[in-house]
mmCIF file of C-alpha atoms and ligand atoms in Angstrom:
data_model
loop_
_atom_site.group_PDB
_atom_site.id
_atom_site.type_symbol
_atom_site.label_atom_id
_atom_site.label_comp_id
_atom_site.label_asym_id
_atom_site.label_seq_id
_atom_site.Cartn_x
_atom_site.Cartn_y
_atom_site.Cartn_z
ATOM 1 C CA MET A 1 81.062 331.702 42.522
ATOM 2 C CA GLU A 2 82.581 333.496 39.632
ATOM 3 C CA TYR A 3 85.435 331.110 39.125
ATOM 4 C CA HIS A 4 83.654 327.849 38.740
ATOM 5 C CA ASP A 5 85.152 326.260 35.800
ATOM 6 C CA HIS A 6 84.065 322.940 34.444
ATOM 7 C CA ARG A 7 86.407 320.179 33.704
ATOM 8 C CA LEU A 8 85.771 321.004 30.062
ATOM 9 C CA ALA A 9 86.653 324.706 29.826
ATOM 10 C CA GLY A 10 83.781 326.738 28.570
ATOM 11 C CA ALA A 11 81.190 323.953 28.956
ATOM 12 C CA ALA A 12 77.720 325.068 30.108
ATOM 13 C CA PRO A 13 76.625 323.858 33.478
ATOM 14 C CA GLU A 14 75.449 320.259 33.293
ATOM 15 C CA PRO A 15 71.968 319.284 34.283
ATOM 16 C CA LYS A 16 71.743 318.005 37.903
ATOM 17 C CA ASN A 17 71.587 314.281 37.138
ATOM 18 C CA THR A 18 75.066 314.217 35.519
ATOM 19 C CA MET A 19 76.733 316.457 38.076
ATOM 20 C CA LYS A 20 78.122 313.446 39.888
ATOM 21 C CA GLU A 21 80.588 312.791 36.999
ATOM 22 C CA ILE A 22 81.813 316.397 36.876
ATOM 23 C CA ILE A 23 84.049 317.810 39.522
ATOM 24 C CA THR A 24 83.935 321.533 39.583
ATOM 25 C CA ILE A 25 87.320 323.148 40.114
ATOM 26 C CA SER A 26 87.114 326.570 41.646
ATOM 27 C CA LYS A 27 89.464 329.366 42.411
ATOM 28 C CA GLU A 28 89.632 328.013 45.927
ATOM 29 C CA ASP A 29 90.641 324.557 44.702
ATOM 30 C CA TYR A 30 93.540 326.000 42.757
ATOM 31 C CA LEU A 31 94.640 328.187 45.707
ATOM 32 C CA LYS A 32 94.420 325.432 48.245
ATOM 33 C CA ALA A 33 96.327 322.993 45.999
ATOM 34 C CA ILE A 34 99.105 325.556 45.623
ATOM 35 C CA LEU A 35 99.156 326.230 49.348
ATOM 36 C CA GLU A 36 99.382 322.484 50.085
ATOM 37 C CA ALA A 37 102.206 321.977 47.604
ATOM 38 C CA GLU A 38 104.024 324.969 48.924
ATOM 39 C CA SER A 39 103.851 323.798 52.403
ATOM 40 C CA GLU A 40 105.234 320.415 51.390
ATOM 41 C CA GLY A 41 108.211 322.286 49.855
ATOM 42 C CA GLN A 42 107.284 321.460 46.250
ATOM 43 C CA THR A 43 107.521 323.945 43.492
ATOM 44 C CA VAL A 44 104.220 324.460 41.607
ATOM 45 C CA ILE A 45 104.153 324.705 37.849
ATOM 46 C CA SER A 46 101.188 324.651 35.473
ATOM 47 C CA SER A 47 101.489 320.926 34.607
ATOM 48 C CA THR A 48 101.629 319.770 38.227
ATOM 49 C CA LEU A 49 98.364 321.577 38.981
ATOM 50 C CA ALA A 50 96.785 319.873 35.940
ATOM 51 C CA HIS A 51 97.838 316.529 37.347
ATOM 52 C CA TRP A 52 96.690 317.099 40.941
ATOM 53 C CA LEU A 53 93.350 318.638 40.015
ATOM 54 C CA SER A 54 92.698 316.287 37.061
ATOM 55 C CA VAL A 55 92.102 319.115 34.734
ATOM 56 C CA SER A 56 93.417 319.716 31.244
ATOM 57 C CA PRO A 57 96.528 321.850 30.818
ATOM 58 C CA PRO A 58 94.607 324.542 28.823
ATOM 59 C CA ALA A 59 92.064 324.804 31.609
ATOM 60 C CA VAL A 60 94.850 325.355 34.059
ATOM 61 C CA THR A 61 96.449 328.053 31.855
ATOM 62 C CA MET A 62 93.113 329.871 31.653
ATOM 63 C CA ALA A 63 92.524 329.608 35.463
ATOM 64 C CA LEU A 64 96.058 330.752 36.231
ATOM 65 C CA LYS A 65 95.592 333.763 33.963
ATOM 66 C CA ARG A 66 92.536 334.788 35.888
ATOM 67 C CA LEU A 67 94.130 334.194 39.287
ATOM 68 C CA LYS A 68 97.002 336.306 38.236
ATOM 69 C CA ARG A 69 94.746 339.135 36.888
ATOM 70 C CA ASP A 70 92.855 339.111 40.247
ATOM 71 C CA GLY A 71 96.055 339.202 42.319
ATOM 72 C CA TYR A 72 95.826 335.735 43.856
ATOM 73 C CA VAL A 73 99.059 334.281 42.343
ATOM 74 C CA GLU A 74 102.131 335.439 40.611
ATOM 75 C CA VAL A 75 103.955 333.560 37.900
ATOM 76 C CA LYS A 76 107.487 334.759 37.266
ATOM 77 C CA GLY A 77 109.842 333.978 34.341
ATOM 78 C CA ASP A 78 110.743 330.649 35.995
ATOM 79 C CA GLY A 79 107.164 329.451 35.468
ATOM 80 C CA ILE A 80 106.710 328.767 39.175
ATOM 81 C CA VAL A 81 103.299 329.595 40.516
ATOM 82 C CA ARG A 82 103.369 331.426 43.916
ATOM 83 C CA LEU A 83 100.482 332.664 46.130
ATOM 84 C CA THR A 84 100.385 336.353 46.852
ATOM 85 C CA PRO A 85 99.240 337.435 50.420
ATOM 86 C CA LYS A 86 95.728 337.716 49.073
ATOM 87 C CA GLY A 87 95.973 334.362 47.550
ATOM 88 C CA LYS A 88 97.303 332.832 50.827
ATOM 89 C CA GLU A 89 94.507 334.360 52.750
ATOM 90 C CA THR A 90 91.775 332.820 50.572
ATOM 91 C CA ALA A 91 93.725 329.381 50.576
ATOM 92 C CA TYR A 92 94.022 329.452 54.348
ATOM 93 C CA HIS A 93 90.269 330.030 54.600
ATOM 94 C CA THR A 94 89.494 327.238 52.227
ATOM 95 C CA ALA A 95 91.839 324.797 53.891
ATOM 96 C CA ARG A 96 90.185 325.601 57.253
ATOM 97 C CA ARG A 97 86.696 324.898 55.965
ATOM 98 C CA HIS A 98 87.918 321.716 54.234
ATOM 99 C CA HIS A 99 89.345 320.548 57.503
ATOM 100 C CA LEU A 100 86.172 321.323 59.456
ATOM 101 C CA ILE A 101 84.045 319.443 56.887
ATOM 102 C CA GLU A 102 86.310 316.362 56.890
ATOM 103 C CA ARG A 103 86.148 316.226 60.700
ATOM 104 C CA MET A 104 82.357 316.666 60.503
ATOM 105 C CA LEU A 105 81.986 313.809 58.124
ATOM 106 C CA SER A 106 84.342 311.595 60.029
ATOM 107 C CA GLU A 107 83.448 312.388 63.630
ATOM 108 C CA MET A 108 79.762 313.108 63.269
ATOM 109 C CA PHE A 109 78.890 310.794 60.399
ATOM 110 C CA SER A 110 81.543 308.087 60.633
ATOM 111 C CA MET A 111 82.462 308.300 57.023
ATOM 112 C CA ASP A 112 85.556 306.270 55.991
ATOM 113 C CA TRP A 113 88.784 308.230 56.056
ATOM 114 C CA TYR A 114 89.564 307.582 52.370
ATOM 115 C CA ARG A 115 86.252 308.956 51.275
ATOM 116 C CA VAL A 116 86.021 312.192 53.257
ATOM 117 C CA HIS A 117 88.481 314.194 51.169
ATOM 118 C CA ASP A 118 86.546 314.069 48.044
ATOM 119 C CA GLU A 119 83.234 314.681 49.801
ATOM 120 C CA ALA A 120 84.720 317.672 51.624
ATOM 121 C CA GLU A 121 85.912 318.956 48.323
ATOM 122 C CA ARG A 122 82.429 319.196 47.074
ATOM 123 C CA LEU A 123 80.874 320.507 50.262
ATOM 124 C CA GLU A 124 83.398 323.108 51.187
ATOM 125 C CA HIS A 125 82.127 325.553 48.692
ATOM 126 C CA ALA A 126 78.693 325.432 50.043
ATOM 127 C CA VAL A 127 79.451 326.364 53.617
ATOM 128 C CA SER A 128 78.122 329.596 54.918
ATOM 129 C CA PRO A 129 80.013 331.614 57.604
ATOM 130 C CA ALA A 130 77.189 330.847 60.071
ATOM 131 C CA PHE A 131 77.513 327.018 59.412
ATOM 132 C CA GLU A 132 81.287 327.322 59.636
ATOM 133 C CA ALA A 133 80.998 329.019 63.045
ATOM 134 C CA LYS A 134 78.700 326.251 64.204
ATOM 135 C CA LEU A 135 81.184 323.604 63.071
ATOM 136 C CA ILE A 136 84.022 325.290 65.014
ATOM 137 C CA GLU A 137 81.698 325.616 68.048
ATOM 138 C CA ARG A 138 81.068 321.765 67.817
ATOM 139 C CA LEU A 139 84.440 320.497 66.846
ATOM 140 C CA GLY A 140 86.959 323.077 67.935
ATOM 141 C CA GLU A 141 89.936 324.115 65.871
ATOM 142 C CA LYS A 142 92.650 322.100 67.469
ATOM 143 C CA GLY A 143 91.851 318.583 66.285
ATOM 144 C CA LEU A 144 93.277 316.547 63.486
ATOM 145 C CA CYS A 145 91.327 315.520 60.362
ATOM 146 C CA PRO A 146 90.845 311.839 59.590
ATOM 147 C CA HIS A 147 94.087 311.886 57.603
ATOM 148 C CA GLY A 148 95.944 313.005 60.659
ATOM 149 C CA ASN A 149 96.555 316.535 59.337
ATOM 150 C CA SER A 150 96.135 319.700 61.362
ATOM 151 C CA ILE A 151 93.985 322.604 60.259
ATOM 152 C CA LEU A 152 96.607 324.234 58.055
ATOM 153 C CA PRO A 153 98.979 322.180 55.896
ATOM 154 C CA GLU A 154 102.268 321.571 57.714
ATOM 155 C CA SER A 155 105.797 321.583 56.168
ATOM 156 C CA PRO A 156 108.038 318.557 56.309
ATOM 157 C CA GLU A 157 110.029 320.443 58.895
ATOM 158 C CA GLN A 158 106.989 320.934 61.073
ATOM 159 C CA LEU A 159 106.018 317.292 60.786
ATOM 160 C CA LYS A 160 109.649 316.219 61.718
ATOM 161 C CA LYS A 161 109.369 318.524 64.772
ATOM 162 C CA ARG A 162 106.239 316.487 65.782
ATOM 163 C CA GLY A 163 108.485 313.437 65.828
ATOM 164 C CA LEU A 164 107.271 312.014 62.487
ATOM 165 C CA VAL A 165 109.339 310.589 59.549
ATOM 166 C CA PRO A 166 108.182 309.623 56.038
ATOM 167 C CA LEU A 167 107.532 305.893 55.826
ATOM 168 C CA PHE A 168 110.224 305.849 53.107
ATOM 169 C CA GLU A 169 112.869 306.901 55.582
ATOM 170 C CA ALA A 170 111.703 304.715 58.555
ATOM 171 C CA THR A 171 114.369 302.682 60.221
ATOM 172 C CA LEU A 172 114.242 298.982 59.253
ATOM 173 C CA ASP A 173 112.627 296.536 61.535
ATOM 174 C CA VAL A 174 111.259 299.110 63.944
ATOM 175 C CA ASN A 175 107.552 299.487 64.809
ATOM 176 C CA TYR A 176 105.816 302.493 63.686
ATOM 177 C CA THR A 177 102.201 303.885 63.582
ATOM 178 C CA VAL A 178 100.873 305.839 60.612
ATOM 179 C CA SER A 179 100.261 309.399 61.770
ATOM 180 C CA CYS A 180 99.284 311.356 58.718
ATOM 181 C CA LEU A 181 98.960 310.994 54.940
ATOM 182 C CA HIS A 182 99.141 313.605 52.210
ATOM 183 C CA GLU A 183 95.585 313.946 51.184
ATOM 184 C CA ARG A 184 95.695 316.056 48.058
ATOM 185 C CA ASP A 185 95.744 313.148 45.695
ATOM 186 C CA PRO A 186 92.549 311.096 45.984
ATOM 187 C CA LYS A 187 94.210 308.312 43.839
ATOM 188 C CA LEU A 188 96.998 307.986 46.366
ATOM 189 C CA LEU A 189 94.417 307.676 49.230
ATOM 190 C CA ALA A 190 92.594 304.941 47.408
ATOM 191 C CA PHE A 191 95.832 303.248 46.629
ATOM 192 C CA LEU A 192 96.981 303.382 50.214
ATOM 193 C CA HIS A 193 93.676 302.077 51.467
ATOM 194 C CA HIS A 194 93.830 299.107 49.087
ATOM 195 C CA SER A 195 97.374 298.532 50.231
ATOM 196 C CA GLY A 196 96.208 298.289 53.824
ATOM 197 C CA ILE A 197 97.836 301.523 54.887
ATOM 198 C CA GLY A 198 95.641 304.086 56.700
ATOM 199 C CA PRO A 199 95.695 306.422 59.666
ATOM 200 C CA ASN A 200 96.815 304.590 62.834
ATOM 201 C CA ALA A 201 97.904 301.470 60.912
ATOM 202 C CA ARG A 202 100.837 299.679 62.492
ATOM 203 C CA VAL A 203 103.663 299.309 60.019
ATOM 204 C CA LYS A 204 107.272 298.126 59.924
ATOM 205 C CA VAL A 205 109.698 298.453 57.029
ATOM 206 C CA ILE A 206 111.315 295.082 56.623
ATOM 207 C CA GLU A 207 113.355 295.727 53.437
ATOM 208 C CA ARG A 208 114.649 298.685 51.600
ATOM 209 C CA ASN A 209 115.031 297.618 47.956
ATOM 210 C CA TYR A 210 117.386 298.653 45.167
ATOM 211 C CA ASP A 211 114.569 299.960 43.024
ATOM 212 C CA GLU A 212 113.558 302.651 45.557
ATOM 213 C CA THR A 213 110.669 300.496 46.899
ATOM 214 C CA VAL A 214 110.208 299.466 50.535
ATOM 215 C CA THR A 215 108.762 296.263 51.708
ATOM 216 C CA ILE A 216 106.350 296.938 54.569
ATOM 217 C CA GLN A 217 104.622 294.714 57.036
ATOM 218 C CA THR A 218 101.036 295.916 57.633
ATOM 219 C CA PRO A 219 98.166 294.475 59.685
ATOM 220 C CA SER A 220 96.855 292.912 56.466
ATOM 221 C CA GLY A 221 99.999 291.482 55.166
ATOM 222 C CA THR A 222 103.332 292.380 53.476
ATOM 223 C CA ILE A 223 103.316 294.949 50.725
ATOM 224 C CA THR A 224 105.804 296.776 48.538
ATOM 225 C CA LEU A 225 105.457 300.509 48.209
ATOM 226 C CA GLY A 226 107.305 302.761 45.722
ATOM 227 C CA ARG A 227 108.915 305.912 46.807
ATOM 228 C CA PRO A 228 106.220 308.309 45.553
ATOM 229 C CA ALA A 229 103.655 306.652 47.860
ATOM 230 C CA ALA A 230 106.006 305.731 50.716
ATOM 231 C CA GLU A 231 107.266 309.397 51.135
ATOM 232 C CA LYS A 232 103.750 310.648 51.455
ATOM 233 C CA VAL A 233 102.878 308.592 54.461
ATOM 234 C CA TRP A 234 104.263 309.956 57.804
ATOM 235 C CA VAL A 235 104.865 307.605 60.608
ATOM 236 C CA LYS A 236 105.735 307.846 64.293
ATOM 237 C CA ARG A 237 107.913 305.226 66.181
ATOM 238 C CA ARG A 238 106.000 303.145 68.597
ATOM 239 C CA LYS A 239 107.320 302.634 72.112
ATOM 240 C CA ARG A 240 107.110 298.823 71.824
HETATM 241 ZN ZN1 ZN B 1 92.233 315.528 55.751
#
């Protein structure tokens, strides 16, 4: 793929045995990250992309230049990166493939939920249209991924319509079940996993603290989560 940039801009492709260490950030990765952020109602600027994709700011600048030149994004005077219709189409397609691969890894190979995202990031670029059609045939397009997300990223409004609230805003002392997690940030997923919070976990906010943290009862004990993590976990009220 013409856009494949290495983490170190301009570096020659590495020999196979060191590939594990190097995550290739492609055009599709950029577009998908922008799509996800837009659907979460976040504004995307160059430095946020560098953070999410773990690439250097100069690498992002170069990639954005090319994405702009090729008509995938526009960056106006305010510095905000927005997808063009062409960019959206490519991003949708990538998101769809990502979703199908995550479901394949989880439903067909029982891979742990906090590992599938990274694995899907690698595999999604290798999927041919024929294999994609096979995955759709086998898995269907309606299901949720192991993080509880639907095939295209949903906005906070759409999630609220599904009856979900961010854990950060959950009512005190009420039983909830974790429905979905923001999956863009692998560090967040690992952090949540270590904190005992995953899809379908039963949680209850027992205290809302002055420093914008919440104390939560989870199946594995009581933990305290800061707002940046607690607002990326969406929960649904349990009947009892
Ligand atoms: Zn997912």
